[in-house]
Amino acid sequence: MSPRKIAKALAGFGAIALVVLLIATVWIVRHRSATQVLQTAAGLVPGTLLRAHNFHWTQMKAGERQWVLTAGEADYSADKTMLKLTDAVVTMVSSDGKPVVVNAPHADLTMIGNHVSKAYLTGGTVIHLGEYVLSTDSATFMPDDDKVDAPGLVTIVGDGLKVSGIGLSGHPKTRVFELHTQVQTEVLPKSNSEKPKQS
């Protein structure tokens, strides 16, 4: 077979392969739903409607700010009843005027219209309560009742104390918490910077 005939045969095979690839692509695109195309283009989590970056939410009640929620990313569910957040931070002020800040790598919010009724925090939740820091793996926050429940190991550190226990319930705004079982208290030594200076 001459080189010219070999070149023509290879060109023919290439053209056939290109046509087959084009037909397969058109078939796949036509058989995908518009939702699948949008999800792929936007990088959405399956079952979500919309993704927002640098999310910000202020919860108001009777004209007053209750708390502020920010997150790196937020995914709204298709039925608008759930909101999945990444790197969530909730900021509020306790009844005695001290700041309360809740950090969670992941948060699933249950929505009723434009109102957050429950937040499930996972991935290592940390709550800063003035001079105290509360740490636990997961917690559920019910904003309307100002209530937090954590089922697992909880550690609270601050003011020269370390308190740990299994299970916690409490109220962030009033900063009143109760550890349920296996409660242990440890007195921590004061740091050098807190020791009185000798003259």
Short mmCIF file of N, CA and C in Angstrom, two decimals, residues 31-199:
data_model
loop_
_atom_site.label_atom_id
_atom_site.label_comp_id
_atom_site.label_asym_id
_atom_site.label_seq_id
_atom_site.Cartn_x
_atom_site.Cartn_y
_atom_site.Cartn_z
N HIS A 31 -29.64 14.80 26.72
CA HIS A 31 -30.32 13.94 27.69
C HIS A 31 -30.04 14.34 29.13
N ARG A 32 -29.31 15.41 29.34
CA ARG A 32 -29.11 15.94 30.69
C ARG A 32 -30.16 17.01 30.95
N SER A 33 -30.65 17.05 32.19
CA SER A 33 -31.66 18.06 32.53
C SER A 33 -30.98 19.42 32.70
N ALA A 34 -31.80 20.46 32.61
CA ALA A 34 -31.27 21.81 32.79
C ALA A 34 -30.67 21.98 34.18
N THR A 35 -31.27 21.33 35.18
CA THR A 35 -30.75 21.41 36.55
C THR A 35 -29.36 20.82 36.65
N GLN A 36 -29.14 19.66 35.98
CA GLN A 36 -27.82 19.03 36.02
C GLN A 36 -26.77 19.93 35.37
N VAL A 37 -27.14 20.57 34.26
CA VAL A 37 -26.20 21.45 33.57
C VAL A 37 -25.84 22.63 34.47
N LEU A 38 -26.85 23.24 35.14
CA LEU A 38 -26.59 24.37 36.03
C LEU A 38 -25.75 23.96 37.23
N GLN A 39 -26.04 22.78 37.79
CA GLN A 39 -25.27 22.32 38.95
C GLN A 39 -23.81 22.10 38.58
N THR A 40 -23.57 21.51 37.42
CA THR A 40 -22.20 21.28 36.98
C THR A 40 -21.48 22.60 36.75
N ALA A 41 -22.17 23.54 36.09
CA ALA A 41 -21.54 24.83 35.78
C ALA A 41 -21.23 25.61 37.06
N ALA A 42 -22.13 25.55 38.04
CA ALA A 42 -21.95 26.33 39.27
C ALA A 42 -21.19 25.59 40.36
N GLY A 43 -20.93 24.28 40.17
CA GLY A 43 -20.25 23.49 41.19
C GLY A 43 -21.12 23.25 42.40
N LEU A 44 -22.42 23.08 42.22
CA LEU A 44 -23.35 22.93 43.33
C LEU A 44 -23.33 21.54 43.92
N VAL A 45 -23.68 21.45 45.19
CA VAL A 45 -23.89 20.17 45.85
C VAL A 45 -25.18 19.59 45.32
N PRO A 46 -25.25 18.27 45.01
CA PRO A 46 -26.49 17.69 44.51
C PRO A 46 -27.67 17.98 45.44
N GLY A 47 -28.82 18.31 44.84
CA GLY A 47 -30.03 18.62 45.61
C GLY A 47 -30.11 20.07 46.04
N THR A 48 -29.16 20.91 45.60
CA THR A 48 -29.19 22.32 45.98
C THR A 48 -29.65 23.17 44.81
N LEU A 49 -30.12 24.37 45.14
CA LEU A 49 -30.65 25.28 44.14
C LEU A 49 -29.66 26.39 43.80
N LEU A 50 -28.93 26.86 44.81
CA LEU A 50 -28.09 28.03 44.62
C LEU A 50 -26.90 27.98 45.58
N ARG A 51 -25.74 28.45 45.12
CA ARG A 51 -24.56 28.56 45.99
C ARG A 51 -24.18 30.02 46.12
N ALA A 52 -23.89 30.43 47.36
CA ALA A 52 -23.46 31.80 47.63
C ALA A 52 -22.09 31.78 48.29
N HIS A 53 -21.22 32.69 47.88
CA HIS A 53 -19.90 32.84 48.49
C HIS A 53 -19.92 34.06 49.41
N ASN A 54 -19.12 34.02 50.47
CA ASN A 54 -19.06 35.12 51.45
C ASN A 54 -20.47 35.47 51.94
N PHE A 55 -21.13 34.45 52.46
CA PHE A 55 -22.52 34.56 52.91
C PHE A 55 -22.63 35.41 54.17
N HIS A 56 -23.69 36.22 54.25
CA HIS A 56 -23.92 37.09 55.42
C HIS A 56 -25.41 37.13 55.71
N TRP A 57 -25.79 36.91 56.98
CA TRP A 57 -27.20 36.88 57.37
C TRP A 57 -27.34 37.55 58.72
N THR A 58 -28.29 38.47 58.84
CA THR A 58 -28.59 39.11 60.12
C THR A 58 -30.00 38.72 60.52
N GLN A 59 -30.16 38.10 61.69
CA GLN A 59 -31.48 37.69 62.17
C GLN A 59 -32.06 38.82 63.03
N MET A 60 -33.22 39.32 62.61
CA MET A 60 -33.87 40.41 63.33
C MET A 60 -35.12 39.89 64.05
N LYS A 61 -35.46 40.53 65.17
CA LYS A 61 -36.68 40.20 65.89
C LYS A 61 -37.19 41.48 66.54
N ALA A 62 -38.42 41.85 66.23
CA ALA A 62 -39.04 43.08 66.75
C ALA A 62 -38.15 44.30 66.51
N GLY A 63 -37.53 44.34 65.33
CA GLY A 63 -36.69 45.48 64.96
C GLY A 63 -35.32 45.50 65.57
N GLU A 64 -34.96 44.46 66.35
CA GLU A 64 -33.65 44.40 66.97
C GLU A 64 -32.83 43.25 66.40
N ARG A 65 -31.52 43.47 66.29
CA ARG A 65 -30.63 42.43 65.77
C ARG A 65 -30.41 41.37 66.84
N GLN A 66 -30.73 40.11 66.48
CA GLN A 66 -30.55 39.00 67.41
C GLN A 66 -29.15 38.41 67.31
N TRP A 67 -28.71 38.14 66.09
CA TRP A 67 -27.38 37.60 65.84
C TRP A 67 -27.02 37.77 64.37
N VAL A 68 -25.72 37.66 64.10
CA VAL A 68 -25.20 37.79 62.73
C VAL A 68 -24.49 36.50 62.37
N LEU A 69 -24.78 35.99 61.17
CA LEU A 69 -24.18 34.75 60.69
C LEU A 69 -23.40 35.03 59.42
N THR A 70 -22.15 34.58 59.38
CA THR A 70 -21.35 34.66 58.16
C THR A 70 -20.81 33.28 57.84
N ALA A 71 -20.49 33.04 56.56
CA ALA A 71 -19.93 31.76 56.14
C ALA A 71 -19.16 31.95 54.85
N GLY A 72 -18.17 31.07 54.65
CA GLY A 72 -17.40 31.12 53.41
C GLY A 72 -18.25 30.76 52.21
N GLU A 73 -19.08 29.72 52.37
CA GLU A 73 -19.98 29.28 51.29
C GLU A 73 -21.30 28.84 51.89
N ALA A 74 -22.38 29.00 51.10
CA ALA A 74 -23.71 28.57 51.51
C ALA A 74 -24.40 27.92 50.32
N ASP A 75 -25.00 26.75 50.55
CA ASP A 75 -25.76 26.04 49.52
C ASP A 75 -27.22 25.94 49.96
N TYR A 76 -28.13 26.55 49.17
CA TYR A 76 -29.55 26.48 49.44
C TYR A 76 -30.11 25.19 48.86
N SER A 77 -30.97 24.48 49.63
CA SER A 77 -31.61 23.28 49.09
C SER A 77 -32.66 23.69 48.06
N ALA A 78 -33.00 22.75 47.18
CA ALA A 78 -33.95 23.02 46.11
C ALA A 78 -35.32 23.44 46.66
N ASP A 79 -35.71 22.90 47.82
CA ASP A 79 -37.02 23.27 48.39
C ASP A 79 -36.92 24.46 49.35
N LYS A 80 -35.74 25.06 49.47
CA LYS A 80 -35.49 26.27 50.27
C LYS A 80 -35.77 26.08 51.76
N THR A 81 -35.71 24.84 52.24
CA THR A 81 -35.93 24.60 53.67
C THR A 81 -34.63 24.30 54.40
N MET A 82 -33.52 24.13 53.67
CA MET A 82 -32.22 23.83 54.28
C MET A 82 -31.15 24.73 53.68
N LEU A 83 -30.17 25.03 54.49
CA LEU A 83 -29.04 25.83 54.05
C LEU A 83 -27.79 25.20 54.63
N LYS A 84 -26.86 24.76 53.77
CA LYS A 84 -25.62 24.13 54.21
C LYS A 84 -24.50 25.16 54.13
N LEU A 85 -23.81 25.36 55.26
CA LEU A 85 -22.77 26.38 55.34
C LEU A 85 -21.40 25.75 55.58
N THR A 86 -20.38 26.40 55.04
CA THR A 86 -18.99 26.03 55.28
C THR A 86 -18.30 27.19 56.00
N ASP A 87 -17.54 26.88 57.04
CA ASP A 87 -16.83 27.89 57.84
C ASP A 87 -17.81 28.94 58.38
N ALA A 88 -18.77 28.46 59.16
CA ALA A 88 -19.81 29.34 59.71
C ALA A 88 -19.35 30.02 60.99
N VAL A 89 -19.75 31.30 61.15
CA VAL A 89 -19.46 32.07 62.36
C VAL A 89 -20.74 32.80 62.76
N VAL A 90 -21.19 32.56 63.98
CA VAL A 90 -22.36 33.26 64.53
C VAL A 90 -21.87 34.20 65.61
N THR A 91 -22.29 35.47 65.54
CA THR A 91 -21.89 36.48 66.52
C THR A 91 -23.15 37.06 67.17
N MET A 92 -23.14 37.12 68.49
CA MET A 92 -24.24 37.74 69.23
C MET A 92 -23.69 38.36 70.50
N VAL A 93 -24.54 39.03 71.24
CA VAL A 93 -24.13 39.65 72.51
C VAL A 93 -24.98 39.03 73.61
N SER A 94 -24.32 38.61 74.70
CA SER A 94 -25.04 38.01 75.82
C SER A 94 -25.82 39.08 76.57
N SER A 95 -26.70 38.65 77.46
CA SER A 95 -27.55 39.59 78.20
C SER A 95 -26.75 40.51 79.11
N ASP A 96 -25.50 40.10 79.46
CA ASP A 96 -24.66 40.98 80.29
C ASP A 96 -23.68 41.80 79.44
N GLY A 97 -23.92 41.82 78.13
CA GLY A 97 -23.13 42.68 77.24
C GLY A 97 -21.85 42.11 76.72
N LYS A 98 -21.55 40.84 77.03
CA LYS A 98 -20.30 40.23 76.57
C LYS A 98 -20.51 39.53 75.22
N PRO A 99 -19.46 39.52 74.37
CA PRO A 99 -19.61 38.90 73.06
C PRO A 99 -19.69 37.38 73.15
N VAL A 100 -20.51 36.80 72.29
CA VAL A 100 -20.61 35.34 72.14
C VAL A 100 -20.37 35.05 70.66
N VAL A 101 -19.34 34.23 70.38
CA VAL A 101 -19.00 33.89 69.00
C VAL A 101 -18.94 32.38 68.86
N VAL A 102 -19.69 31.86 67.88
CA VAL A 102 -19.75 30.42 67.61
C VAL A 102 -19.08 30.16 66.28
N ASN A 103 -18.08 29.26 66.27
CA ASN A 103 -17.39 28.87 65.03
C ASN A 103 -17.66 27.39 64.76
N ALA A 104 -17.98 27.06 63.51
CA ALA A 104 -18.18 25.66 63.12
C ALA A 104 -17.78 25.47 61.66
N PRO A 105 -16.96 24.45 61.36
CA PRO A 105 -16.58 24.19 59.97
C PRO A 105 -17.77 23.90 59.07
N HIS A 106 -18.80 23.26 59.64
CA HIS A 106 -20.01 22.93 58.86
C HIS A 106 -21.25 23.22 59.69
N ALA A 107 -22.27 23.76 59.01
CA ALA A 107 -23.54 24.04 59.69
C ALA A 107 -24.68 23.77 58.72
N ASP A 108 -25.68 23.00 59.19
CA ASP A 108 -26.90 22.75 58.43
C ASP A 108 -28.03 23.50 59.10
N LEU A 109 -28.59 24.47 58.40
CA LEU A 109 -29.65 25.30 58.95
C LEU A 109 -31.01 24.82 58.44
N THR A 110 -31.98 24.72 59.35
CA THR A 110 -33.37 24.45 58.96
C THR A 110 -34.08 25.79 58.87
N MET A 111 -34.71 26.04 57.70
CA MET A 111 -35.32 27.33 57.43
C MET A 111 -36.84 27.22 57.41
N ILE A 112 -37.51 28.23 57.95
CA ILE A 112 -38.95 28.40 57.78
C ILE A 112 -39.12 29.77 57.14
N GLY A 113 -39.30 29.78 55.84
CA GLY A 113 -39.31 31.04 55.12
C GLY A 113 -37.95 31.69 55.20
N ASN A 114 -37.89 32.92 55.69
CA ASN A 114 -36.62 33.63 55.87
C ASN A 114 -36.15 33.60 57.31
N HIS A 115 -36.54 32.57 58.04
CA HIS A 115 -36.22 32.48 59.46
C HIS A 115 -35.47 31.17 59.74
N VAL A 116 -34.37 31.25 60.49
CA VAL A 116 -33.61 30.07 60.87
C VAL A 116 -34.23 29.50 62.15
N SER A 117 -34.74 28.26 62.07
CA SER A 117 -35.36 27.65 63.25
C SER A 117 -34.40 26.74 64.01
N LYS A 118 -33.39 26.18 63.29
CA LYS A 118 -32.44 25.28 63.95
C LYS A 118 -31.13 25.25 63.17
N ALA A 119 -30.02 25.12 63.87
CA ALA A 119 -28.71 24.99 63.24
C ALA A 119 -28.00 23.78 63.83
N TYR A 120 -27.56 22.87 62.96
CA TYR A 120 -26.80 21.70 63.40
C TYR A 120 -25.35 21.95 63.02
N LEU A 121 -24.48 22.08 64.02
CA LEU A 121 -23.08 22.46 63.84
C LEU A 121 -22.19 21.24 64.00
N THR A 122 -21.30 21.00 63.03
CA THR A 122 -20.42 19.83 63.08
C THR A 122 -19.00 20.19 62.67
N GLY A 123 -18.10 19.23 62.90
CA GLY A 123 -16.72 19.38 62.46
C GLY A 123 -15.80 20.00 63.50
N GLY A 124 -16.29 20.14 64.73
CA GLY A 124 -15.48 20.77 65.78
C GLY A 124 -16.00 22.16 66.08
N THR A 125 -17.03 22.24 66.90
CA THR A 125 -17.68 23.51 67.22
C THR A 125 -16.97 24.18 68.40
N VAL A 126 -16.69 25.47 68.26
CA VAL A 126 -16.03 26.24 69.32
C VAL A 126 -16.90 27.46 69.61
N ILE A 127 -17.24 27.64 70.89
CA ILE A 127 -18.06 28.78 71.30
C ILE A 127 -17.25 29.64 72.27
N HIS A 128 -17.02 30.89 71.91
CA HIS A 128 -16.31 31.85 72.75
C HIS A 128 -17.34 32.63 73.56
N LEU A 129 -17.30 32.48 74.88
CA LEU A 129 -18.25 33.13 75.78
C LEU A 129 -17.48 34.07 76.70
N GLY A 130 -17.19 35.25 76.21
CA GLY A 130 -16.38 36.17 77.00
C GLY A 130 -15.01 35.58 77.24
N GLU A 131 -14.64 35.32 78.52
CA GLU A 131 -13.32 34.77 78.84
C GLU A 131 -13.29 33.25 78.81
N TYR A 132 -14.41 32.60 78.49
CA TYR A 132 -14.47 31.14 78.44
C TYR A 132 -14.57 30.66 76.99
N VAL A 133 -13.97 29.47 76.74
CA VAL A 133 -14.05 28.84 75.42
C VAL A 133 -14.61 27.43 75.59
N LEU A 134 -15.71 27.17 74.92
CA LEU A 134 -16.38 25.87 74.98
C LEU A 134 -16.12 25.14 73.66
N SER A 135 -15.65 23.89 73.75
CA SER A 135 -15.34 23.10 72.55
C SER A 135 -16.08 21.77 72.58
N THR A 136 -16.62 21.38 71.43
CA THR A 136 -17.30 20.09 71.30
C THR A 136 -17.32 19.70 69.83
N ASP A 137 -17.55 18.43 69.54
CA ASP A 137 -17.54 17.99 68.15
C ASP A 137 -18.75 18.49 67.39
N SER A 138 -19.93 18.36 67.97
CA SER A 138 -21.16 18.79 67.29
C SER A 138 -22.14 19.37 68.29
N ALA A 139 -23.00 20.25 67.81
CA ALA A 139 -24.00 20.89 68.68
C ALA A 139 -25.20 21.31 67.85
N THR A 140 -26.34 21.40 68.51
CA THR A 140 -27.56 21.90 67.88
C THR A 140 -27.96 23.19 68.56
N PHE A 141 -28.21 24.24 67.75
CA PHE A 141 -28.56 25.55 68.27
C PHE A 141 -29.98 25.89 67.81
N MET A 142 -30.87 26.20 68.76
CA MET A 142 -32.23 26.63 68.46
C MET A 142 -32.34 28.11 68.81
N PRO A 143 -32.21 29.00 67.82
CA PRO A 143 -32.15 30.44 68.11
C PRO A 143 -33.38 30.99 68.83
N ASP A 144 -34.57 30.53 68.45
CA ASP A 144 -35.79 31.08 69.06
C ASP A 144 -35.84 30.82 70.56
N ASP A 145 -35.27 29.70 71.00
CA ASP A 145 -35.25 29.36 72.42
C ASP A 145 -33.93 29.72 73.09
N ASP A 146 -32.99 30.28 72.31
CA ASP A 146 -31.65 30.56 72.81
C ASP A 146 -31.10 29.33 73.52
N LYS A 147 -31.14 28.19 72.82
CA LYS A 147 -30.74 26.93 73.44
C LYS A 147 -29.70 26.20 72.60
N VAL A 148 -28.69 25.65 73.28
CA VAL A 148 -27.66 24.83 72.65
C VAL A 148 -27.65 23.47 73.32
N ASP A 149 -27.61 22.41 72.51
CA ASP A 149 -27.47 21.05 73.02
C ASP A 149 -26.29 20.40 72.33
N ALA A 150 -25.41 19.77 73.10
CA ALA A 150 -24.25 19.04 72.56
C ALA A 150 -24.24 17.66 73.19
N PRO A 151 -24.32 16.59 72.39
CA PRO A 151 -24.44 15.25 72.96
C PRO A 151 -23.13 14.61 73.41
N GLY A 152 -22.00 15.04 72.84
CA GLY A 152 -20.73 14.36 73.10
C GLY A 152 -19.89 15.01 74.18
N LEU A 153 -18.58 14.79 74.07
CA LEU A 153 -17.62 15.37 75.01
C LEU A 153 -17.58 16.88 74.83
N VAL A 154 -17.65 17.59 75.94
CA VAL A 154 -17.62 19.06 75.95
C VAL A 154 -16.51 19.50 76.89
N THR A 155 -15.71 20.47 76.45
CA THR A 155 -14.65 21.02 77.28
C THR A 155 -14.84 22.53 77.37
N ILE A 156 -14.76 23.06 78.59
CA ILE A 156 -14.86 24.51 78.81
C ILE A 156 -13.59 24.95 79.53
N VAL A 157 -12.89 25.93 78.94
CA VAL A 157 -11.63 26.42 79.51
C VAL A 157 -11.73 27.93 79.70
N GLY A 158 -11.28 28.41 80.86
CA GLY A 158 -11.25 29.85 81.09
C GLY A 158 -11.14 30.18 82.56
N ASP A 159 -10.59 31.34 82.85
CA ASP A 159 -10.48 31.87 84.21
C ASP A 159 -9.80 30.87 85.16
N GLY A 160 -8.75 30.21 84.66
CA GLY A 160 -7.98 29.29 85.49
C GLY A 160 -8.63 27.95 85.72
N LEU A 161 -9.68 27.62 84.96
CA LEU A 161 -10.38 26.35 85.12
C LEU A 161 -10.51 25.62 83.79
N LYS A 162 -10.54 24.29 83.87
CA LYS A 162 -10.88 23.45 82.73
C LYS A 162 -11.93 22.46 83.21
N VAL A 163 -13.12 22.54 82.63
CA VAL A 163 -14.23 21.67 83.01
C VAL A 163 -14.63 20.87 81.79
N SER A 164 -14.78 19.53 81.98
CA SER A 164 -15.20 18.69 80.86
C SER A 164 -16.31 17.75 81.32
N GLY A 165 -17.08 17.27 80.37
CA GLY A 165 -18.16 16.35 80.68
C GLY A 165 -18.80 15.84 79.40
N ILE A 166 -19.72 14.90 79.56
CA ILE A 166 -20.43 14.35 78.41
C ILE A 166 -21.84 14.93 78.39
N GLY A 167 -22.18 15.56 77.29
CA GLY A 167 -23.50 16.14 77.12
C GLY A 167 -23.61 17.51 77.77
N LEU A 168 -24.19 18.45 77.02
CA LEU A 168 -24.35 19.80 77.55
C LEU A 168 -25.65 20.38 77.02
N SER A 169 -26.30 21.17 77.85
CA SER A 169 -27.41 22.00 77.40
C SER A 169 -27.23 23.36 78.03
N GLY A 170 -27.67 24.40 77.33
CA GLY A 170 -27.48 25.73 77.88
C GLY A 170 -28.03 26.81 77.00
N HIS A 171 -27.81 28.05 77.43
CA HIS A 171 -28.35 29.23 76.77
C HIS A 171 -27.22 30.24 76.55
N PRO A 172 -26.78 30.43 75.30
CA PRO A 172 -25.66 31.33 75.02
C PRO A 172 -25.90 32.77 75.45
N LYS A 173 -27.12 33.29 75.27
CA LYS A 173 -27.36 34.70 75.60
C LYS A 173 -27.22 34.98 77.09
N THR A 174 -27.70 34.05 77.91
CA THR A 174 -27.56 34.24 79.36
C THR A 174 -26.28 33.62 79.91
N ARG A 175 -25.58 32.87 79.06
CA ARG A 175 -24.32 32.20 79.40
C ARG A 175 -24.51 31.27 80.60
N VAL A 176 -25.60 30.50 80.58
CA VAL A 176 -25.88 29.50 81.61
C VAL A 176 -25.87 28.13 80.94
N PHE A 177 -24.97 27.23 81.41
CA PHE A 177 -24.81 25.92 80.80
C PHE A 177 -24.79 24.83 81.87
N GLU A 178 -25.18 23.65 81.47
CA GLU A 178 -25.17 22.50 82.37
C GLU A 178 -24.53 21.30 81.67
N LEU A 179 -23.50 20.74 82.30
CA LEU A 179 -22.91 19.49 81.82
C LEU A 179 -23.65 18.33 82.46
N HIS A 180 -23.92 17.27 81.69
CA HIS A 180 -24.82 16.22 82.16
C HIS A 180 -24.12 15.12 82.97
N THR A 181 -23.09 14.50 82.42
CA THR A 181 -22.46 13.36 83.11
C THR A 181 -20.94 13.43 83.02
N GLN A 182 -20.28 12.63 83.85
CA GLN A 182 -18.82 12.48 83.88
C GLN A 182 -18.11 13.84 83.92
N VAL A 183 -18.61 14.70 84.79
CA VAL A 183 -18.05 16.06 84.88
C VAL A 183 -16.75 16.03 85.68
N GLN A 184 -15.72 16.66 85.14
CA GLN A 184 -14.41 16.76 85.79
C GLN A 184 -13.95 18.21 85.76
N THR A 185 -13.38 18.66 86.85
CA THR A 185 -12.89 20.03 86.94
C THR A 185 -11.40 20.01 87.25
N GLU A 186 -10.66 20.84 86.55
CA GLU A 186 -9.20 20.93 86.75
C GLU A 186 -8.83 22.40 86.91
N VAL A 187 -8.06 22.71 87.95
CA VAL A 187 -7.58 24.07 88.16
C VAL A 187 -6.28 24.23 87.39
N LEU A 188 -6.25 25.22 86.52
CA LEU A 188 -5.08 25.45 85.67
C LEU A 188 -4.16 26.48 86.30
N PRO A 189 -2.84 26.29 86.17
CA PRO A 189 -1.92 27.31 86.71
C PRO A 189 -2.03 28.59 85.90
N LYS A 190 -1.92 29.71 86.61
CA LYS A 190 -1.95 31.00 85.93
C LYS A 190 -0.68 31.16 85.10
N SER A 191 -0.82 31.81 83.96
CA SER A 191 0.35 32.05 83.12
C SER A 191 1.24 33.10 83.78
N ASN A 192 2.52 33.14 83.34
CA ASN A 192 3.48 34.09 83.93
C ASN A 192 3.02 35.52 83.79
N SER A 193 2.31 35.81 82.67
CA SER A 193 1.89 37.19 82.44
C SER A 193 0.80 37.62 83.42
N GLU A 194 0.11 36.62 84.02
CA GLU A 194 -0.96 36.97 84.95
C GLU A 194 -0.48 37.03 86.39
N LYS A 195 0.76 36.55 86.67
CA LYS A 195 1.29 36.58 88.04
C LYS A 195 1.66 38.00 88.42
N PRO A 196 1.43 38.39 89.67
CA PRO A 196 1.79 39.73 90.08
C PRO A 196 3.31 39.92 90.04
N LYS A 197 3.71 41.11 89.62
CA LYS A 197 5.15 41.41 89.53
C LYS A 197 5.71 41.70 90.93
N GLN A 198 6.93 41.16 91.18
CA GLN A 198 7.58 41.42 92.47
C GLN A 198 8.39 42.70 92.38
N SER A 199 8.36 43.51 93.44
CA SER A 199 9.09 44.76 93.42
C SER A 199 10.44 44.61 94.10
#
